Structure formats: C-alpha cells, structure tokens
Amino acid sequence: MAEGEHEVKWDGLCSRDPASRETALENVRQLVLRKTEALGRARETPSPPGAPAGALEELNKLLAHLLMLSKRCPFKDVREKSELILKSVQELGIRIPRPLGHGPSRFIPEKEILHVGSEGAQMHTLFADAFAALGRLDNITLVMVFHPQYLESFLKTQHYLLQMDGPLPLHYRHYIGIMAAARHQCSYLVNLHVNDFLHVGGDPKWLDGLENAPQKLQNLGELNKVLAHRPWLITKEHIEGLLKAEEHSWSLAELVHAVVLLTHYHSLASFTFGCGISPEIQCDGGHTFRPPSVSHYCICDITNGNHSVGEVQANSAGSVSVSDSFFEVEALMEKMRQLQECRDEEEASQEEMASRFEIEKRESMLVFSSDDEEATPAREISRHFEDTSYGYKDFSRHGMHVPTFRVQDYCWEDHGYSLVNRLYPDVGQLIDEKFHIAYNLTYNTMAMHKDVDTSMLRRAIWNYIHCMFGIRYDDYDYGEINQLLDRSFKVYIKTVVCTPEKVTKRMYDSFWRQFKHSEKVHVNLLLIEARMQAELLYALRAITRYMT
C-alpha cells in the first residue's frame, strides 16, 4: 500500500455521522492538495531518478480511491465531495482517473443494475451497513442486490467471518481468503483481500508467496487444494495432519473457522466468474488515466451500458431466436407439469431411484465446457498456493471409485450444523439461514410467467450440483434432472461450480435465453450455496470421523 494510502483515514468516511464524514473528507482534500503541490515542485526541481514517478503513483492511488467513492459510496455527501476534489485536481493540470468498463458485471447491462444513490430507504440501510463494515460497496454486493433478502444474510455472514470475534486473528482470515480465491485464479477476490490483509496489519512479506507465510498457514495448503477441486478425497488423515503438527498445530475451533472461510471463498469465486463481476473501480482494470478513445463511440456509452458496434450486432443477431427461446420456456413449464403429474400418480422404487442417481452421476462426467484447456495462472495469483497443476477431475475417472455420500448418513441439518455451531458459535446459524434463503427464494415467476411454483426446478439444480460431488438424496428421483436441465445449462452449472475460471459470457448468454438477469443471478446463488454445502459436508464429515 502506498505511503499516501497510509496517511488517509478513510475509515471516517464510513461513519453514519455527517460531521465525522465532513472532517474526514476535509483531511482527504488537504492531503490530496499537498500531494498535488509536492508533485508540481518535484517536476520543476532536480530530484533523484524516479521521485516524481513515485509521487505520481501515490497520488494516483488516492485519486482512484476518490473515484470509487464518487460512484459507489452510499452517502451522498461523500460522493459529491469526492467528485469536487477530483475536479479541483484536474483544474490544476493533473490527469484524473475515469471508470473503465460496463459497471459491476461484464454479463449484465449496467442500466439493469441498481444505481448507487437511487436506492430506497431499506436498501440504503443495507448499503450503508456494507460500506461501514468494509469501507466499500463492492461489485459483488451490487449484483447480489437483485435479491435483497439473500444479500442481507450473505453480508451478515461474511461480516461475522471476517470481523467479529472468532478463533482466528483478522489477518489470518483475509490471508485464508486470498489462498482460497487464488485456487480458482480469482484475481478480483485476491486483490480485495490483499488490501484488507494490509489494512488489518498483515505482514506484506506473506504476499510475496505462500512459502513466506507461517508454517501453520502453509500446512493449510493441501486442505485448500483438495477442498477446492476434489472434496470427496478429504479424509480424517488430512484433519489429523493439521491438528497434530506440534508447534504449528491448529485447534479444532480454528480449523472449523478456516474450513468455513475456504468454502466461502471457493464459492464466492464461482459467483464472481459466474456473474462476470468486473474489477473494482479503485483496483487495476477498474479505471484508467488515459483520455477517452476517439472511436465511433465515446466512453459515456460504455459506462451507460451501451456497447460497441460488434456487441450490438451480436445482440441483434441473437434476437433472431427470440421465438426459439420463448419456446424453451414453454417447454420447460410443460415438463414441470408432466413431472408433477407423474409424481402424483406413481413413485419409483428405491432401487430405481438409486439406479437413476448412478446414471446421472455418470452423465455429469460427460458434461464439460468447450474450453477445456488448462490456463496457467499468473504469477501474482499462483504465488498464493502450491501445486498449480492440481485442478478439478471427475471423481470416478481413471478407474477411481469414490463411495457415494449418502445424505441420510451425514447431512448438514443433523450433523454439520451442530458441529460448526459447537466449535464456532453462531456461525452455523448464519450459514444455515443463508442456505435456506438461497434454496427457498422465489418470486413465483419464470421469465414472462407469474404464479409459478419453481420448487421442482430449484431442487433439480441443487441436487444436480450435489450429484456432481457424489452426494445422493434417497428421496429424490434423479430422472427429473435430465428433464429439467438442458445441456447448455448443465455446461454452465458445471463450469461455474467446478472450474469457474473458465466461465465465458457465451455460456452465460446461452442458457435460459428468455429469463431475466435477476433469475440468472438467482441461479448463481443456488450454485454457490449448494457448492459450499457440498464442500462443508465432506470437510465436516472428516472432522467428525477424526473426533470419533
């Protein structure tokens, strides 16, 4: 973090007291003015090589932060004053940054996402809480806001995991977030938590590579790796290795905290890629100091959600198939009606249900994205984890046989929840609430249809994800999955859940073409919560086996 960043008391801008915010803003204004004047003097007088460049870099970081505040702060006074400070700097002949990109998501037009400053009273409270907790209103929050009930639960859980009393120190929590996000090459989350790690006093040397972190955190690398990519391979030996590492041992409570953080950030990486989350305005890739391009459209077109001619042509070409996509919705509705009638008429035997699970499990292995090449992670990401070649592999490939995880033997409600709550009080309750909200969330709509019972579809999505992880529900007919989820949707689901770094806009656009973006975001909430629960079940079962 630059020296200028250390000098600024950004925390004052998070206060709900307007007077405190005004004082903080005045301090920021004066600091920026001093930096600007110092830069002017450095350019005019002989100075050591690189001095003006260093001063400019410091100032630019401050200006990028102010740009973020001018666009994303829920407090109007902060937005307006930040903009005024930027304008005053520009009037002194210093180039100021401007946003780069299409808003919070590359997949969803900016005009469809709630604009900060136009939210209602209830949403403003939620935004203010989020901003007070982390000093930012990040793009994940602005996309999740399609579903306020879920967002409130998500923010409450994340705040508890990162900032409230718990077994792990604050800098460990953010470092574990970095380790988890790095496994999926999620530079968006890595960048956020690098800043948070430094903000809470983390040692910058740890960020040079995992080998520079304490041995205790290095030991977590294996669990992070297996949990992210092949959680069905976790055994009680993994747990024992961490709990009995002599002076580098984890306590049970610390380990449960770490496991919850790892699963939270693996899943959040899935959401980040699945919804095409853009870089934060103040981070690399979120702003530019270059003037707008003098091409056939101006930068205001981009920020308003109007895209280049190529994109417009692609969109209009897609509109040719509106009738096809309309038919898809009708066909899906009809399948749901037929399946409900079949359910009412007869119930398959236990043997038949088990057979259908095995069929679906095998079929899920044949679903893969067209882009199946392994991408080599960038050094700034790969340094945070070991064994970069280790990734997702279907659990029954190469003759390996992994026993089916039967939910009636070990489930979240009866086993996982109580274990988490016992070792890390209140977190089990928060996670449980988040699972339930995501699973039961409905507005009784499907595309253009209203008053629709979507429970069958939501359960098919949730159980398909668990099926990919080898988890079986005895009371579910897996034959329904093939009826309700078409191939393009399955490709999207599997990519988001298993190899999120490979998600493309084409995949996002190709499923449920007539559905609203809010419905696609809802799908992503189901995906990340089902994934998190699957990872937790394997890890907590291993901890339970170690304890018994």
Coordinates of C-alpha atoms in Angstrom, one line a residue:
M1 CA 0.0 0.0 0.0
A2 CA 1.4 3.4 -0.9
E3 CA 2.5 5.9 1.7
G4 CA -0.3 8.2 0.8
E5 CA -2.8 5.4 1.4
H6 CA -1.4 5.0 4.9
E7 CA -1.8 8.7 5.7
V8 CA -5.5 8.8 4.8
K9 CA -8.1 8.0 7.4
W10 CA -10.7 6.5 5.0
D11 CA -12.5 4.9 8.0
G12 CA -14.0 8.3 8.9
L13 CA -16.0 8.2 5.6
C14 CA -17.8 5.1 6.8
S15 CA -19.3 6.9 9.8
R16 CA -23.1 7.5 9.9
D17 CA -22.4 10.9 11.5
P18 CA -22.3 13.6 8.7
A19 CA -19.9 15.8 10.8
S20 CA -17.4 12.9 11.1
R21 CA -17.6 12.3 7.4
E22 CA -17.1 16.0 6.7
T23 CA -13.9 16.1 8.8
A24 CA -12.6 13.0 7.1
L25 CA -13.3 14.4 3.7
E26 CA -11.5 17.7 4.5
N27 CA -8.5 15.7 5.7
V28 CA -8.5 13.8 2.4
R29 CA -8.9 17.1 0.4
Q30 CA -5.9 18.7 2.2
L31 CA -3.7 15.6 1.7
V32 CA -4.5 15.4 -2.0
L33 CA -3.8 19.1 -2.4
R34 CA -0.4 18.6 -0.6
K35 CA 0.5 15.7 -2.8
T36 CA -0.5 17.6 -5.9
E37 CA 1.6 20.6 -4.9
A38 CA 4.6 18.4 -4.0
L39 CA 4.3 16.6 -7.4
G40 CA 4.3 20.0 -9.1
R41 CA 7.5 21.1 -7.2
A42 CA 9.2 17.7 -7.9
R43 CA 8.6 18.2 -11.6
E44 CA 10.1 21.7 -11.6
T45 CA 13.3 21.0 -9.5
P46 CA 16.1 18.4 -9.9
S47 CA 15.3 15.3 -7.9
P48 CA 16.5 11.7 -7.6
P49 CA 15.5 9.5 -10.5
G50 CA 12.1 8.0 -10.1
A51 CA 11.0 10.5 -7.4
P52 CA 8.2 12.3 -9.5
A53 CA 7.1 8.8 -10.7
G54 CA 6.8 7.6 -7.2
A55 CA 4.9 10.7 -6.1
L56 CA 2.6 10.4 -9.0
E57 CA 1.8 6.7 -8.2
E58 CA 0.9 7.7 -4.7
L59 CA -1.4 10.5 -5.8
N60 CA -3.0 8.2 -8.5
K61 CA -3.9 5.6 -5.8
L62 CA -5.6 8.3 -3.8
L63 CA -7.4 9.6 -6.9
A64 CA -8.6 6.1 -7.8
H65 CA -10.0 5.7 -4.3
L66 CA -11.8 9.0 -4.6
L67 CA -13.2 7.9 -8.0
M68 CA -14.6 4.8 -6.3
L69 CA -16.2 6.9 -3.5
S70 CA -17.7 9.3 -6.1
K71 CA -19.5 6.4 -7.8
R72 CA -20.1 3.8 -5.1
C73 CA -20.4 5.5 -1.6
P74 CA -24.0 5.2 -0.3
F75 CA -23.6 8.6 1.4
K76 CA -24.5 11.5 -1.0
D77 CA -22.2 14.0 0.7
V78 CA -19.1 11.7 0.2
R79 CA -20.0 11.1 -3.4
E80 CA -20.4 14.8 -4.2
K81 CA -17.3 16.0 -2.2
S82 CA -15.1 13.3 -3.8
E83 CA -16.2 14.4 -7.2
L84 CA -15.4 18.0 -6.3
I85 CA -11.9 17.1 -5.1
L86 CA -11.2 15.2 -8.3
K87 CA -12.3 18.2 -10.4
S88 CA -10.1 20.6 -8.4
V89 CA -7.1 18.3 -9.0
Q90 CA -8.0 18.3 -12.8
E91 CA -8.1 22.1 -12.8
L92 CA -4.5 22.1 -11.5
G93 CA -3.5 20.2 -14.7
I94 CA -3.3 16.7 -13.2
R95 CA -4.9 13.9 -15.1
I96 CA -7.7 12.2 -13.1
P97 CA -9.0 8.7 -13.5
R98 CA -12.3 7.6 -15.0
P99 CA -14.1 4.3 -14.8
L100 CA -13.3 1.6 -17.2
G101 CA -15.8 -1.0 -18.2
H102 CA -19.5 -1.6 -18.1
G103 CA -20.5 -1.3 -14.5
P104 CA -20.4 -4.1 -11.8
S105 CA -20.8 -7.0 -14.3
R106 CA -19.5 -7.8 -17.7
F107 CA -22.5 -10.0 -18.4
I108 CA -25.4 -7.7 -17.2
P109 CA -26.0 -4.3 -18.7
E110 CA -25.3 -1.5 -16.2
K111 CA -28.7 0.1 -16.7
E112 CA -30.3 -3.1 -15.3
I113 CA -28.3 -2.9 -12.0
L114 CA -29.4 -0.7 -9.2
H115 CA -27.5 2.6 -9.3
V116 CA -26.0 3.8 -6.0
G117 CA -27.9 6.9 -5.0
S118 CA -31.2 5.7 -6.4
E119 CA -31.9 3.0 -3.8
G120 CA -34.9 3.1 -1.4
A121 CA -34.6 3.6 2.4
Q122 CA -34.4 -0.1 3.2
M123 CA -31.7 -0.8 0.6
H124 CA -29.9 2.4 1.6
T125 CA -29.6 0.9 5.2
L126 CA -28.2 -2.3 3.7
F127 CA -25.7 -0.4 1.6
A128 CA -24.6 1.8 4.5
D129 CA -24.1 -1.3 6.7
A130 CA -22.0 -2.9 4.0
F131 CA -20.0 0.2 3.4
A132 CA -19.4 0.7 7.2
A133 CA -18.2 -2.8 7.5
L134 CA -15.6 -2.9 4.7
G135 CA -15.2 0.7 3.5
R136 CA -16.6 -0.1 0.1
L137 CA -19.7 -1.2 -1.7
D138 CA -18.2 -3.9 -3.9
N139 CA -19.4 -5.1 -7.3
I140 CA -20.5 -8.5 -5.8
T141 CA -22.9 -6.6 -3.5
L142 CA -24.2 -4.5 -6.4
V143 CA -25.0 -7.7 -8.4
M144 CA -26.5 -9.6 -5.4
V145 CA -28.8 -6.7 -4.7
F146 CA -31.2 -8.2 -7.2
H147 CA -32.1 -10.4 -4.2
P148 CA -32.0 -8.2 -1.1
Q149 CA -33.2 -10.9 1.4
Y150 CA -30.3 -13.1 0.4
L151 CA -27.8 -10.2 0.2
E152 CA -28.6 -9.2 3.8
S153 CA -27.9 -12.8 5.0
F154 CA -24.7 -13.0 2.9
L155 CA -23.3 -9.7 4.2
K156 CA -24.2 -10.6 7.8
T157 CA -22.4 -14.0 7.5
Q158 CA -19.3 -12.5 5.7
H159 CA -19.0 -9.7 8.3
Y160 CA -19.1 -12.3 11.1
L161 CA -16.5 -14.5 9.5
L162 CA -14.1 -11.6 8.7
Q163 CA -14.6 -9.1 11.5
M164 CA -16.4 -10.4 14.6
D165 CA -14.9 -12.4 17.5
G166 CA -13.7 -15.8 16.3
P167 CA -10.8 -18.3 16.8
L168 CA -8.6 -16.8 14.1
P169 CA -6.8 -13.4 14.1
L170 CA -8.1 -10.9 11.5
H171 CA -5.0 -11.0 9.2
Y172 CA -5.2 -14.8 9.1
R173 CA -8.8 -14.6 7.9
H174 CA -8.0 -12.4 5.0
Y175 CA -4.9 -14.4 4.1
I176 CA -7.0 -17.6 4.0
G177 CA -9.5 -15.7 1.7
I178 CA -6.5 -14.9 -0.6
M179 CA -5.4 -18.6 -0.6
A180 CA -8.9 -19.9 -1.4
A181 CA -9.6 -17.3 -4.2
A182 CA -6.2 -18.0 -5.7
R183 CA -7.0 -21.7 -6.2
H184 CA -9.5 -20.5 -8.8
Q185 CA -7.3 -17.8 -10.2
C186 CA -9.8 -15.2 -9.0
S187 CA -7.7 -12.0 -9.1
Y188 CA -10.8 -10.0 -8.2
L189 CA -11.1 -11.5 -4.7
V190 CA -7.3 -11.8 -4.3
N191 CA -6.9 -8.1 -4.9
L192 CA -9.7 -7.1 -2.5
H193 CA -8.3 -9.3 0.3
V194 CA -4.7 -8.3 -0.3
N195 CA -5.8 -4.7 0.5
D196 CA -7.9 -5.9 3.5
F197 CA -5.0 -8.0 4.8
L198 CA -2.6 -5.0 4.8
H199 CA -5.3 -2.8 6.3
V200 CA -5.6 -5.0 9.4
G201 CA -1.8 -5.1 9.8
G202 CA -0.8 -8.2 7.9
D203 CA 2.9 -8.7 7.1
P204 CA 3.5 -7.6 3.4
K205 CA 6.2 -10.3 3.1
W206 CA 3.5 -13.1 3.2
L207 CA 2.1 -11.7 0.0
D208 CA 5.4 -12.5 -1.8
G209 CA 4.4 -16.2 -1.8
L210 CA 2.8 -18.8 0.4
E211 CA 6.4 -20.0 1.4
N212 CA 6.8 -16.7 3.3
A213 CA 3.7 -17.2 5.4
P214 CA 3.8 -19.0 8.8
Q215 CA 4.2 -22.8 8.6
K216 CA 0.7 -23.1 10.1
L217 CA -0.9 -21.4 7.1
Q218 CA 1.3 -23.3 4.7
N219 CA 0.0 -26.5 6.2
L220 CA -3.5 -25.5 5.2
G221 CA -2.5 -25.5 1.5
E222 CA -3.3 -29.2 1.0
L223 CA -6.7 -28.9 2.5
N224 CA -7.4 -25.8 0.4
K225 CA -6.4 -27.7 -2.7
V226 CA -8.4 -30.8 -2.2
L227 CA -11.5 -28.9 -0.9
A228 CA -11.5 -26.5 -3.9
H229 CA -11.2 -29.2 -6.6
R230 CA -11.9 -32.7 -5.3
P231 CA -13.5 -32.5 -1.8
W232 CA -14.6 -36.2 -1.9
L233 CA -10.9 -37.1 -1.3
I234 CA -10.8 -35.4 2.1
T235 CA -10.1 -37.9 4.9
K236 CA -9.7 -37.8 8.6
E237 CA -5.9 -38.1 7.9
H238 CA -6.0 -34.6 6.4
I239 CA -7.6 -33.3 9.6
E240 CA -5.2 -35.2 11.9
G241 CA -2.2 -33.8 10.0
L242 CA -3.3 -30.2 10.8
L243 CA -4.4 -30.8 14.4
K244 CA -1.2 -32.7 15.3
A245 CA 1.5 -30.6 13.7
E246 CA 3.3 -29.9 17.0
E247 CA 4.1 -26.1 17.4
H248 CA 2.2 -25.4 14.1
S249 CA -1.0 -27.3 15.1
W250 CA -4.5 -25.9 14.5
S251 CA -7.1 -26.2 17.2
L252 CA -10.5 -27.7 16.3
A253 CA -12.1 -24.3 16.6
E254 CA -9.5 -22.6 14.4
L255 CA -9.8 -25.4 11.8
V256 CA -13.6 -25.1 11.6
H257 CA -13.2 -21.3 11.1
A258 CA -10.6 -21.9 8.4
V259 CA -12.8 -24.5 6.6
V260 CA -15.8 -22.2 6.6
L261 CA -13.6 -19.4 5.2
L262 CA -12.1 -21.7 2.5
T263 CA -15.5 -22.9 1.4
H264 CA -17.0 -19.4 1.5
Y265 CA -14.3 -18.0 -0.8
H266 CA -14.2 -21.0 -3.2
S267 CA -17.9 -20.5 -3.7
L268 CA -17.6 -16.7 -4.0
A269 CA -15.0 -17.2 -6.7
S270 CA -17.7 -19.2 -8.5
F271 CA -20.1 -16.3 -8.1
T272 CA -17.5 -13.8 -9.3
F273 CA -16.9 -15.7 -12.5
G274 CA -20.4 -16.9 -13.0
C275 CA -21.9 -13.4 -13.0
G276 CA -18.9 -11.8 -14.8
I277 CA -18.0 -9.5 -11.9
S278 CA -15.9 -6.5 -13.1
P279 CA -12.8 -5.3 -11.3
E280 CA -13.5 -2.7 -8.6
I281 CA -13.2 0.9 -9.8
Q282 CA -10.1 1.6 -7.5
C283 CA -8.3 -1.7 -8.5
D284 CA -6.2 -2.5 -11.5
G285 CA -8.5 -2.8 -14.6
G286 CA -11.3 -0.8 -12.9
H287 CA -10.1 2.7 -14.0
T288 CA -7.8 4.4 -16.5
F289 CA -5.9 7.7 -16.5
R290 CA -5.9 7.8 -20.4
P291 CA -8.3 10.1 -22.2
P292 CA -11.4 8.6 -23.8
S293 CA -10.9 6.8 -27.2
V294 CA -11.9 8.9 -30.2
S295 CA -13.5 5.9 -32.0
H296 CA -17.1 5.7 -33.2
Y297 CA -18.5 5.7 -29.6
C298 CA -17.5 7.5 -26.5
I299 CA -16.6 6.3 -23.0
C300 CA -20.0 7.5 -21.8
D301 CA -21.6 4.9 -24.0
I302 CA -19.6 2.2 -22.2
T303 CA -20.4 3.4 -18.7
N304 CA -24.1 3.7 -19.6
G305 CA -24.2 0.1 -20.7
N306 CA -24.2 0.8 -24.4
H307 CA -21.6 -1.3 -26.0
S308 CA -19.5 -1.4 -29.2
V309 CA -21.0 -2.0 -32.6
G310 CA -19.7 -5.5 -32.6
E311 CA -21.5 -6.3 -29.4
V312 CA -24.7 -4.6 -30.6
Q313 CA -24.6 -6.7 -33.8
A314 CA -24.0 -9.9 -31.8
N315 CA -27.0 -9.0 -29.6
S316 CA -29.3 -8.2 -32.5
A317 CA -28.1 -11.5 -34.2
G318 CA -29.2 -13.3 -31.1
S319 CA -32.6 -11.7 -31.2
V320 CA -33.5 -13.8 -34.3
S321 CA -34.0 -16.7 -32.0
V322 CA -36.5 -15.0 -29.6
S323 CA -39.3 -17.3 -30.7
D324 CA -36.9 -20.3 -30.1
S325 CA -36.1 -19.1 -26.6
F326 CA -39.8 -18.4 -25.9
F327 CA -40.5 -22.0 -26.9
E328 CA -37.8 -23.1 -24.4
V329 CA -39.6 -21.5 -21.5
E330 CA -42.9 -23.0 -22.6
A331 CA -41.3 -26.5 -23.0
L332 CA -39.7 -26.2 -19.5
M333 CA -43.1 -25.3 -18.0
E334 CA -44.7 -28.2 -19.7
K335 CA -42.1 -30.7 -18.4
M336 CA -42.6 -29.4 -14.9
R337 CA -46.4 -30.0 -15.2
Q338 CA -45.8 -33.5 -16.6
L339 CA -43.3 -34.4 -13.9
Q340 CA -45.7 -33.2 -11.2
E341 CA -48.4 -35.4 -12.6
C342 CA -46.1 -38.5 -12.7
R343 CA -45.1 -37.8 -9.1
D344 CA -48.8 -37.8 -8.1
E345 CA -49.5 -41.0 -10.0
E346 CA -46.6 -43.2 -9.0
E347 CA -43.4 -43.3 -7.1
A348 CA -40.3 -45.0 -8.3
S349 CA -38.8 -47.8 -6.1
Q350 CA -35.7 -47.3 -4.0
E351 CA -33.7 -49.5 -6.4
E352 CA -34.9 -47.5 -9.4
M353 CA -34.1 -44.2 -7.6
A354 CA -30.5 -45.4 -6.8
S355 CA -30.1 -46.5 -10.4
R356 CA -31.2 -43.1 -11.7
F357 CA -28.7 -41.4 -9.4
E358 CA -25.8 -43.5 -10.8
I359 CA -26.9 -42.8 -14.3
E360 CA -27.0 -39.0 -13.6
K361 CA -23.7 -39.2 -11.8
R362 CA -22.0 -40.9 -14.9
E363 CA -23.7 -38.4 -17.3
S364 CA -22.5 -35.4 -15.2
M365 CA -18.9 -36.6 -16.0
L366 CA -19.6 -36.3 -19.8
V367 CA -20.6 -32.6 -19.4
F368 CA -17.7 -30.3 -19.9
S369 CA -17.1 -26.8 -21.3
S370 CA -15.8 -26.4 -24.8
D371 CA -12.8 -24.6 -23.4
D372 CA -11.2 -27.5 -21.6
E373 CA -7.6 -26.3 -21.9
E374 CA -5.8 -25.7 -18.7
A375 CA -4.9 -22.0 -18.2
T376 CA -1.6 -21.3 -16.5
P377 CA -2.3 -18.9 -13.5
A378 CA -0.5 -15.6 -13.4
R379 CA 2.5 -15.4 -11.0
E380 CA 0.8 -12.8 -8.8
I381 CA -2.0 -15.3 -8.2
S382 CA -0.1 -18.6 -8.3
R383 CA 2.3 -17.5 -5.6
H384 CA -0.5 -17.8 -3.0
F385 CA -0.9 -21.5 -3.4
E386 CA 1.1 -24.7 -4.2
D387 CA 0.7 -27.4 -6.9
T388 CA -0.7 -25.2 -9.6
S389 CA -1.3 -28.2 -11.9
Y390 CA -3.8 -29.7 -9.5
G391 CA -7.4 -29.0 -10.6
Y392 CA -10.9 -30.4 -10.9
K393 CA -11.2 -34.1 -12.1
D394 CA -14.4 -36.1 -12.1
F395 CA -14.4 -38.4 -9.1
S396 CA -14.8 -41.7 -11.0
R397 CA -12.2 -41.0 -13.7
H398 CA -9.3 -43.3 -14.4
G399 CA -10.9 -46.3 -12.6
M400 CA -11.1 -44.5 -9.3
H401 CA -14.2 -45.4 -7.3
V402 CA -15.4 -42.9 -4.7
P403 CA -18.2 -44.2 -2.5
T404 CA -21.5 -42.3 -2.8
F405 CA -22.0 -39.8 0.1
R406 CA -25.5 -40.6 1.3
V407 CA -27.2 -37.6 2.9
Q408 CA -29.2 -39.7 5.4
D409 CA -25.8 -40.9 6.9
Y410 CA -24.4 -37.4 7.3
C411 CA -26.3 -34.2 6.4
W412 CA -25.9 -30.5 7.2
E413 CA -29.2 -30.2 9.2
D414 CA -28.5 -33.1 11.6
H415 CA -24.7 -33.2 11.8
G416 CA -22.7 -30.4 10.1
Y417 CA -24.8 -27.5 11.6
S418 CA -24.3 -28.6 15.2
L419 CA -20.6 -29.3 14.8
V420 CA -20.0 -25.9 13.3
N421 CA -22.1 -24.2 15.9
R422 CA -20.4 -26.0 18.8
L423 CA -16.9 -25.1 17.7
Y424 CA -17.5 -21.7 16.2
P425 CA -20.7 -20.3 17.9
D426 CA -23.4 -18.6 15.9
V427 CA -21.7 -19.3 12.5
G428 CA -23.7 -22.5 12.0
Q429 CA -26.9 -20.5 12.4
L430 CA -25.8 -17.8 10.0
I431 CA -24.7 -20.3 7.3
D432 CA -27.9 -22.3 7.8
E433 CA -30.1 -19.2 7.3
K434 CA -28.1 -18.4 4.1
F435 CA -28.6 -21.9 2.7
H436 CA -32.3 -21.8 3.4
I437 CA -32.8 -18.4 1.8
A438 CA -31.0 -19.4 -1.4
Y439 CA -32.8 -22.7 -1.6
N440 CA -36.3 -21.4 -0.9
L441 CA -36.0 -18.0 -2.6
T442 CA -38.8 -17.5 -5.1
Y443 CA -40.9 -14.7 -6.6
N444 CA -43.2 -17.4 -8.2
T445 CA -42.1 -16.2 -11.7
M446 CA -40.3 -17.8 -14.6
A447 CA -39.3 -15.5 -17.4
M448 CA -42.6 -13.9 -18.5
H449 CA -44.8 -16.2 -16.4
K450 CA -46.2 -15.4 -13.0
D451 CA -47.7 -17.6 -10.2
V452 CA -45.4 -20.5 -11.0
D453 CA -44.2 -23.0 -8.4
T454 CA -40.5 -23.2 -9.1
S455 CA -39.6 -25.6 -6.2
M456 CA -39.1 -28.5 -8.6
L457 CA -36.6 -26.6 -10.7
R458 CA -34.7 -25.2 -7.7
R459 CA -34.4 -28.7 -6.2
A460 CA -33.2 -30.1 -9.6
I461 CA -30.4 -27.5 -9.8
W462 CA -29.3 -28.0 -6.1
N463 CA -29.4 -31.8 -6.4
Y464 CA -27.5 -31.8 -9.7
I465 CA -24.6 -29.9 -8.1
H466 CA -24.5 -32.4 -5.2
C467 CA -24.7 -35.2 -7.6
M468 CA -21.6 -33.9 -9.4
F469 CA -19.9 -34.1 -5.9
G470 CA -21.1 -37.7 -5.4
I471 CA -23.8 -36.7 -2.8
R472 CA -27.1 -38.6 -3.0
Y473 CA -30.6 -37.9 -1.6
D474 CA -32.5 -41.2 -1.2
D475 CA -35.9 -39.5 -1.6
Y476 CA -35.1 -37.7 -4.9
D477 CA -35.8 -39.0 -8.4
Y478 CA -32.7 -38.1 -10.4
G479 CA -34.5 -38.8 -13.6
E480 CA -36.0 -35.3 -13.2
I481 CA -32.7 -33.6 -13.7
N482 CA -32.4 -34.6 -17.4
Q483 CA -36.0 -33.5 -17.9
L484 CA -35.5 -30.0 -16.5
L485 CA -31.9 -29.0 -17.2
D486 CA -30.8 -28.9 -20.8
R487 CA -27.2 -29.4 -21.9
S488 CA -26.2 -25.7 -22.2
F489 CA -27.5 -25.1 -18.7
K490 CA -25.6 -28.2 -17.4
V491 CA -22.4 -26.9 -19.0
Y492 CA -22.8 -23.6 -17.3
I493 CA -23.6 -25.1 -13.9
K494 CA -20.6 -27.5 -14.0
T495 CA -18.2 -24.8 -15.2
V496 CA -19.3 -22.3 -12.5
V497 CA -19.2 -24.9 -9.8
C498 CA -16.1 -26.9 -10.8
T499 CA -13.9 -24.7 -13.0
P500 CA -15.3 -21.2 -12.6
E501 CA -12.2 -19.5 -14.1
K502 CA -13.4 -21.0 -17.5
V503 CA -16.8 -19.3 -17.5
T504 CA -17.5 -17.2 -20.6
K505 CA -20.2 -14.6 -21.5
R506 CA -21.3 -17.0 -24.2
M507 CA -22.0 -19.7 -21.6
Y508 CA -24.0 -17.2 -19.5
D509 CA -26.0 -16.0 -22.5
S510 CA -26.6 -19.5 -23.9
F511 CA -28.8 -20.8 -21.1
W512 CA -32.4 -19.7 -20.3
R513 CA -32.3 -17.0 -23.0
Q514 CA -35.7 -15.6 -22.2
F515 CA -35.1 -15.4 -18.4
K516 CA -34.3 -12.1 -16.6
H517 CA -30.8 -11.3 -15.4
S518 CA -32.2 -11.4 -11.8
E519 CA -33.2 -15.0 -12.4
K520 CA -29.7 -15.9 -13.7
V521 CA -28.2 -14.3 -10.6
H522 CA -30.6 -16.4 -8.5
V523 CA -29.3 -19.5 -10.3
N524 CA -25.8 -18.4 -9.3
L525 CA -26.9 -18.0 -5.6
L526 CA -28.2 -21.6 -5.8
L527 CA -24.9 -22.8 -7.3
I528 CA -22.6 -21.2 -4.8
E529 CA -24.7 -22.3 -1.7
A530 CA -25.0 -25.9 -3.0
R531 CA -21.3 -25.9 -3.7
M532 CA -20.4 -24.5 -0.3
Q533 CA -22.7 -27.0 1.4
A534 CA -21.1 -29.9 -0.5
E535 CA -17.6 -28.9 0.4
L536 CA -18.6 -28.4 4.1
L537 CA -20.2 -31.8 4.2
Y538 CA -17.0 -33.6 3.1
A539 CA -14.8 -31.5 5.4
L540 CA -17.0 -31.7 8.5
R541 CA -17.6 -35.4 8.0
A542 CA -13.8 -35.9 8.0
I543 CA -13.5 -33.8 11.2
T544 CA -16.3 -35.9 12.8
R545 CA -14.5 -39.1 11.9
Y546 CA -11.3 -37.8 13.4
M547 CA -13.2 -36.8 16.6
T548 CA -14.8 -40.3 17.0

